[in-house]
Amino acid sequence: MISKQAFGHTGQNSSRVIFGAAALGQVSQDEADRTLEVLLQYGVNHIDTASSYGDSELRIGPWMKQYRSQFFLATKTKERTYRQSKEEFHRSLERLQVEQVDLLQLHSLSDPIEWQTALGPGGALEMAIEAREQGLTRFIGVTGHGLSIAAMHLRSLANFDFDAVLLPYNYITFQNPKYAADFSELIKLCQAKNVAVQTIKAIARRPWELHGSRPNSTWYEPLIEQNEIDLAVSWVLRQPGIFLNTVGDIHLLPKVLEAAQRYEAGGPGDEAALAAELARLSLVPLFV
């Protein structure tokens, strides 16, 4: 079973590994239900989905009749205005078959102009605050991709007391000095304010080649060998207090969960040795 820790100041103890439900975007309900069995097997009690993740919310909805109380449920809106984000969020509630989510996140908020719209008058943040007041969500978060997102999250936290942030964190991305500095500053602020930090792209190997087959449903080429996934997951989990959101492919999901369980049982050696092993995997940054 994967261990649990406090999800920021929410009062929730979430599994250190969160199910990234983008993996359900293009699967059947039978495949989704088999994935649920895997989550229960490893003790994962936190689901992170989004309106923009294909059929993901539709696949999770049938689970909620029996298992709603066993999962901290998060979704996202990528709309930036009050009206459009409200429509999207209420559609998410219907698709998820719930009256309330635990966490509503402003999704992929890295563009400065979109940021201004979302956090300004008549923006998506106003909708999220209203939804919290109405009991439709308990907490509000912000997510994003790219090399500027750690700095943008710092800006977001300076303007509103978000309960959670989500952003990339893996060995190769952290070799970018600016991103590493911004991420480290963000971690310090989140620790001081007790804001939950969720991380993504743990097992990214490199961008897909422009031509050729794509056997996995991730938008990047992932690591696929168990020993390589063990290394990448261990590197992420060595950072105290953060959460690792799993891969967007249900067939790789068990390997990520197994890697996390191996890490907790006593993973690879010291940090320098771990970094040296990862450096030999020909990793390529997703964001430049």
Tab-separated table of C-alpha atoms in Angstrom:
chain	number	residue	atom	x	y	z
A	1	MET	CA	0.000	0.000	0.000
A	2	ILE	CA	1.264	3.482	-0.854
A	3	SER	CA	1.650	5.754	2.152
A	4	LYS	CA	-0.442	8.851	2.776
A	5	GLN	CA	0.438	12.368	3.844
A	6	ALA	CA	-1.357	15.636	4.517
A	7	PHE	CA	-2.617	17.316	1.354
A	8	GLY	CA	-1.650	20.825	2.388
A	9	HIS	CA	-3.997	22.405	4.909
A	10	THR	CA	-7.111	20.661	3.573
A	11	GLY	CA	-7.334	18.101	6.369
A	12	GLN	CA	-7.120	15.336	3.750
A	13	ASN	CA	-4.507	12.589	3.979
A	14	SER	CA	-3.898	11.664	0.346
A	15	SER	CA	-1.844	8.841	-1.059
A	16	ARG	CA	1.584	10.162	-1.960
A	17	VAL	CA	0.825	9.040	-5.508
A	18	ILE	CA	-2.302	10.609	-7.041
A	19	PHE	CA	-4.149	9.001	-9.923
A	20	GLY	CA	-3.756	11.209	-12.986
A	21	ALA	CA	-7.059	10.398	-14.660
A	22	ALA	CA	-6.060	11.745	-18.057
A	23	ALA	CA	-5.253	8.051	-18.506
A	24	LEU	CA	-8.995	7.383	-18.780
A	25	GLY	CA	-9.559	9.816	-21.623
A	26	GLN	CA	-9.801	7.237	-24.396
A	27	VAL	CA	-10.622	3.940	-22.684
A	28	SER	CA	-13.779	1.853	-22.340
A	29	GLN	CA	-15.753	1.641	-19.104
A	30	ASP	CA	-14.540	-1.934	-18.618
A	31	GLU	CA	-10.927	-0.782	-18.887
A	32	ALA	CA	-11.655	2.063	-16.478
A	33	ASP	CA	-13.235	-0.318	-13.977
A	34	ARG	CA	-10.178	-2.574	-14.098
A	35	THR	CA	-8.072	0.522	-13.434
A	36	LEU	CA	-10.170	1.238	-10.347
A	37	GLU	CA	-9.248	-2.195	-9.031
A	38	VAL	CA	-5.563	-1.317	-9.429
A	39	LEU	CA	-6.029	1.956	-7.519
A	40	LEU	CA	-7.759	0.160	-4.668
A	41	GLN	CA	-5.060	-2.506	-4.610
A	42	TYR	CA	-2.341	0.092	-4.035
A	43	GLY	CA	-4.374	2.277	-1.672
A	44	VAL	CA	-4.601	5.309	-3.991
A	45	ASN	CA	-7.316	7.580	-2.561
A	46	HIS	CA	-6.980	10.731	-4.671
A	47	ILE	CA	-8.163	11.235	-8.275
A	48	ASP	CA	-7.144	14.173	-10.458
A	49	THR	CA	-9.165	14.684	-13.634
A	50	ALA	CA	-10.286	17.555	-15.877
A	51	SER	CA	-13.103	18.489	-18.209
A	52	SER	CA	-10.609	18.508	-21.083
A	53	TYR	CA	-9.425	14.918	-20.480
A	54	GLY	CA	-11.609	13.272	-23.101
A	55	ASP	CA	-14.025	10.779	-21.515
A	56	SER	CA	-12.200	10.716	-18.179
A	57	GLU	CA	-14.974	12.291	-16.100
A	58	LEU	CA	-17.540	10.019	-17.762
A	59	ARG	CA	-15.486	6.955	-16.818
A	60	ILE	CA	-15.095	8.088	-13.196
A	61	GLY	CA	-18.790	8.911	-12.771
A	62	PRO	CA	-19.980	5.301	-12.369
A	63	TRP	CA	-17.371	4.716	-9.650
A	64	MET	CA	-18.788	7.468	-7.484
A	65	LYS	CA	-22.003	5.684	-6.508
A	66	GLN	CA	-20.025	3.183	-4.440
A	67	TYR	CA	-16.634	4.791	-3.892
A	68	ARG	CA	-17.201	8.552	-3.562
A	69	SER	CA	-16.282	8.563	0.136
A	70	GLN	CA	-13.012	6.722	-0.555
A	71	PHE	CA	-11.553	9.304	-2.933
A	72	PHE	CA	-10.486	12.917	-2.750
A	73	LEU	CA	-11.844	14.076	-6.099
A	74	ALA	CA	-10.311	16.914	-8.105
A	75	THR	CA	-11.236	18.314	-11.498
A	76	LYS	CA	-10.230	21.350	-13.549
A	77	THR	CA	-11.611	24.064	-15.789
A	78	LYS	CA	-9.594	25.457	-18.669
A	79	GLU	CA	-12.069	28.262	-19.333
A	80	ARG	CA	-11.003	31.743	-18.246
A	81	THR	CA	-14.252	33.693	-17.818
A	82	TYR	CA	-16.875	33.354	-15.095
A	83	ARG	CA	-19.671	32.293	-17.437
A	84	GLN	CA	-17.758	29.784	-19.519
A	85	SER	CA	-15.960	28.220	-16.562
A	86	LYS	CA	-19.245	27.891	-14.657
A	87	GLU	CA	-20.816	26.044	-17.578
A	88	GLU	CA	-17.810	23.765	-17.851
A	89	PHE	CA	-17.665	23.050	-14.117
A	90	HIS	CA	-21.368	22.202	-13.848
A	91	ARG	CA	-20.953	19.873	-16.818
A	92	SER	CA	-18.105	18.220	-14.913
A	93	LEU	CA	-20.330	17.673	-11.880
A	94	GLU	CA	-22.913	15.995	-14.106
A	95	ARG	CA	-20.345	13.815	-15.832
A	96	LEU	CA	-18.768	12.823	-12.520
A	97	GLN	CA	-22.231	12.116	-11.053
A	98	VAL	CA	-21.462	14.065	-7.880
A	99	GLU	CA	-22.868	17.119	-6.128
A	100	GLN	CA	-19.448	18.302	-4.949
A	101	VAL	CA	-15.785	17.884	-5.814
A	102	ASP	CA	-13.061	18.285	-3.246
A	103	LEU	CA	-10.770	20.418	-5.382
A	104	LEU	CA	-11.543	22.647	-8.371
A	105	GLN	CA	-8.455	23.821	-10.238
A	106	LEU	CA	-7.835	26.563	-12.789
A	107	HIS	CA	-6.168	24.483	-15.471
A	108	SER	CA	-2.971	25.221	-17.401
A	109	LEU	CA	-2.757	28.819	-16.236
A	110	SER	CA	0.621	29.883	-17.611
A	111	ASP	CA	-0.162	32.526	-20.245
A	112	PRO	CA	0.016	36.022	-18.664
A	113	ILE	CA	-2.974	37.335	-20.624
A	114	GLU	CA	-5.133	34.320	-19.747
A	115	TRP	CA	-3.920	34.625	-16.147
A	116	GLN	CA	-5.117	38.240	-16.024
A	117	THR	CA	-8.514	37.232	-17.377
A	118	ALA	CA	-8.962	34.260	-15.056
A	119	LEU	CA	-7.958	36.125	-11.894
A	120	GLY	CA	-9.541	39.438	-12.883
A	121	PRO	CA	-13.127	40.711	-12.624
A	122	GLY	CA	-15.567	38.314	-14.241
A	123	GLY	CA	-12.912	35.605	-14.379
A	124	ALA	CA	-12.830	31.896	-13.599
A	125	LEU	CA	-11.521	32.511	-10.092
A	126	GLU	CA	-14.736	34.358	-9.223
A	127	MET	CA	-16.653	31.283	-10.339
A	128	ALA	CA	-14.476	28.984	-8.230
A	129	ILE	CA	-14.942	31.143	-5.145
A	130	GLU	CA	-18.695	31.175	-5.696
A	131	ALA	CA	-18.670	27.376	-6.146
A	132	ARG	CA	-16.842	27.030	-2.839
A	133	GLU	CA	-19.367	29.275	-1.109
A	134	GLN	CA	-22.185	27.141	-2.575
A	135	GLY	CA	-20.585	23.910	-1.382
A	136	LEU	CA	-19.867	22.661	-4.907
A	137	THR	CA	-16.151	22.463	-4.169
A	138	ARG	CA	-14.222	22.496	-0.928
A	139	PHE	CA	-10.901	23.829	-2.199
A	140	ILE	CA	-9.407	25.768	-5.116
A	141	GLY	CA	-6.140	25.099	-6.922
A	142	VAL	CA	-4.115	26.138	-9.957
A	143	THR	CA	-2.173	24.022	-12.458
A	144	GLY	CA	0.156	24.481	-15.398
A	145	HIS	CA	2.916	23.280	-17.717
A	146	GLY	CA	6.064	24.770	-19.185
A	147	LEU	CA	9.233	26.369	-17.865
A	148	SER	CA	7.472	29.534	-16.707
A	149	ILE	CA	4.829	27.826	-14.571
A	150	ALA	CA	6.682	27.750	-11.240
A	151	ALA	CA	7.132	31.513	-11.473
A	152	MET	CA	3.477	31.927	-12.516
A	153	HIS	CA	2.353	29.871	-9.521
A	154	LEU	CA	4.339	32.211	-7.290
A	155	ARG	CA	2.458	35.088	-8.876
A	156	SER	CA	-0.854	33.290	-8.417
A	157	LEU	CA	-0.181	32.613	-4.728
A	158	ALA	CA	0.688	36.270	-4.228
A	159	ASN	CA	-2.778	37.198	-5.505
A	160	PHE	CA	-4.975	34.485	-3.969
A	161	ASP	CA	-4.710	31.822	-1.282
A	162	PHE	CA	-4.895	28.761	-3.517
A	163	ASP	CA	-5.034	25.463	-1.649
A	164	ALA	CA	-2.961	23.466	-4.152
A	165	VAL	CA	-0.644	23.871	-7.119
A	166	LEU	CA	0.345	21.401	-9.845
A	167	LEU	CA	3.376	21.568	-12.150
A	168	PRO	CA	6.091	19.479	-13.885
A	169	TYR	CA	8.875	17.956	-11.828
A	170	ASN	CA	11.368	15.433	-13.117
A	171	TYR	CA	15.119	15.024	-13.340
A	172	ILE	CA	15.660	16.485	-16.818
A	173	THR	CA	13.375	19.510	-16.322
A	174	PHE	CA	15.150	20.290	-13.063
A	175	GLN	CA	18.462	20.579	-14.913
A	176	ASN	CA	17.199	23.938	-16.221
A	177	PRO	CA	18.717	26.395	-13.708
A	178	LYS	CA	15.911	28.972	-13.926
A	179	TYR	CA	13.187	26.385	-13.515
A	180	ALA	CA	15.036	24.736	-10.640
A	181	ALA	CA	15.381	28.075	-8.856
A	182	ASP	CA	11.711	28.990	-9.398
A	183	PHE	CA	10.544	25.531	-8.323
A	184	SER	CA	12.654	25.668	-5.171
A	185	GLU	CA	11.254	29.095	-4.316
A	186	LEU	CA	7.731	27.810	-4.918
A	187	ILE	CA	8.308	24.806	-2.658
A	188	LYS	CA	9.496	27.067	0.156
A	189	LEU	CA	6.452	29.305	-0.170
A	190	CYS	CA	4.062	26.352	-0.320
A	191	GLN	CA	5.639	24.828	2.751
A	192	ALA	CA	5.320	28.140	4.591
A	193	LYS	CA	1.651	28.512	3.595
A	194	ASN	CA	0.898	24.770	3.817
A	195	VAL	CA	-0.204	24.591	0.178
A	196	ALA	CA	-0.273	21.136	-1.442
A	197	VAL	CA	2.230	20.593	-4.277
A	198	GLN	CA	1.325	18.088	-7.001
A	199	THR	CA	3.871	17.140	-9.646
A	200	ILE	CA	3.508	15.707	-13.144
A	201	LYS	CA	5.660	14.235	-15.943
A	202	ALA	CA	7.695	12.026	-13.591
A	203	ILE	CA	8.416	9.376	-16.227
A	204	ALA	CA	8.726	11.552	-19.333
A	205	ARG	CA	11.627	10.442	-21.542
A	206	ARG	CA	11.387	12.947	-24.406
A	207	PRO	CA	8.908	14.479	-26.891
A	208	TRP	CA	7.477	12.050	-29.434
A	209	GLU	CA	9.248	12.020	-32.770
A	210	LEU	CA	7.276	13.840	-35.446
A	211	HIS	CA	6.907	10.639	-37.444
A	212	GLY	CA	6.487	7.117	-36.187
A	213	SER	CA	4.159	5.069	-34.009
A	214	ARG	CA	2.982	6.162	-30.582
A	215	PRO	CA	2.204	3.009	-28.598
A	216	ASN	CA	1.356	4.919	-25.413
A	217	SER	CA	-1.474	7.398	-24.834
A	218	THR	CA	0.786	9.974	-23.192
A	219	TRP	CA	1.487	13.177	-25.147
A	220	TYR	CA	5.209	12.623	-24.546
A	221	GLU	CA	7.296	9.482	-25.000
A	222	PRO	CA	7.422	7.851	-21.552
A	223	LEU	CA	9.914	5.581	-19.872
A	224	ILE	CA	8.526	2.062	-20.150
A	225	GLU	CA	11.004	-0.299	-18.465
A	226	GLN	CA	10.304	-0.975	-14.799
A	227	ASN	CA	13.881	-0.290	-13.677
A	228	GLU	CA	13.868	3.088	-15.465
A	229	ILE	CA	10.472	4.027	-14.029
A	230	ASP	CA	11.760	3.024	-10.582
A	231	LEU	CA	14.611	5.520	-10.952
A	232	ALA	CA	12.410	8.377	-12.169
A	233	VAL	CA	9.721	7.855	-9.531
A	234	SER	CA	12.312	7.563	-6.777
A	235	TRP	CA	13.908	10.838	-7.860
A	236	VAL	CA	10.567	12.647	-7.540
A	237	LEU	CA	9.550	11.060	-4.241
A	238	ARG	CA	12.871	12.013	-2.658
A	239	GLN	CA	11.507	15.575	-2.463
A	240	PRO	CA	9.726	15.639	0.914
A	241	GLY	CA	6.082	16.620	1.079
A	242	ILE	CA	5.205	16.649	-2.610
A	243	PHE	CA	2.759	14.409	-4.478
A	244	LEU	CA	3.395	12.495	-7.694
A	245	ASN	CA	0.544	12.419	-10.219
A	246	THR	CA	0.633	9.240	-12.257
A	247	VAL	CA	1.080	8.736	-15.982
A	248	GLY	CA	-1.614	9.288	-18.627
A	249	ASP	CA	-1.643	5.637	-19.736
A	250	ILE	CA	-3.531	2.911	-17.865
A	251	HIS	CA	-1.045	0.260	-19.030
A	252	LEU	CA	1.914	2.088	-17.472
A	253	LEU	CA	-0.018	2.983	-14.314
A	254	PRO	CA	0.774	-0.288	-12.462
A	255	LYS	CA	4.481	0.216	-13.139
A	256	VAL	CA	4.394	3.703	-11.615
A	257	LEU	CA	2.509	2.454	-8.569
A	258	GLU	CA	4.891	-0.476	-8.209
A	259	ALA	CA	7.845	1.922	-8.446
A	260	ALA	CA	6.384	4.064	-5.664
A	261	GLN	CA	5.862	1.007	-3.494
A	262	ARG	CA	9.427	-0.143	-4.171
A	263	TYR	CA	10.730	3.301	-3.218
A	264	GLU	CA	8.874	3.238	0.087
A	265	ALA	CA	10.229	-0.237	0.788
A	266	GLY	CA	13.788	1.039	0.267
A	267	GLY	CA	14.560	2.376	-3.179
A	268	PRO	CA	17.812	3.175	-5.027
A	269	GLY	CA	20.877	4.573	-3.295
A	270	ASP	CA	21.852	8.141	-2.499
A	271	GLU	CA	20.767	11.141	-4.540
A	272	ALA	CA	24.035	11.468	-6.464
A	273	ALA	CA	23.918	7.835	-7.556
A	274	LEU	CA	20.256	8.175	-8.539
A	275	ALA	CA	20.982	11.282	-10.628
A	276	ALA	CA	23.895	9.536	-12.325
A	277	GLU	CA	21.663	6.638	-13.344
A	278	LEU	CA	19.004	8.997	-14.698
A	279	ALA	CA	21.614	10.971	-16.657
A	280	ARG	CA	22.377	7.792	-18.611
A	281	LEU	CA	18.800	7.383	-19.862
A	282	SER	CA	19.060	9.888	-22.738
A	283	LEU	CA	16.280	12.058	-21.348
A	284	VAL	CA	15.248	15.096	-23.371
A	285	PRO	CA	13.399	18.124	-21.926
A	286	LEU	CA	9.718	18.422	-22.860
A	287	PHE	CA	9.792	22.185	-22.397
A	288	VAL	CA	12.316	24.526	-24.003
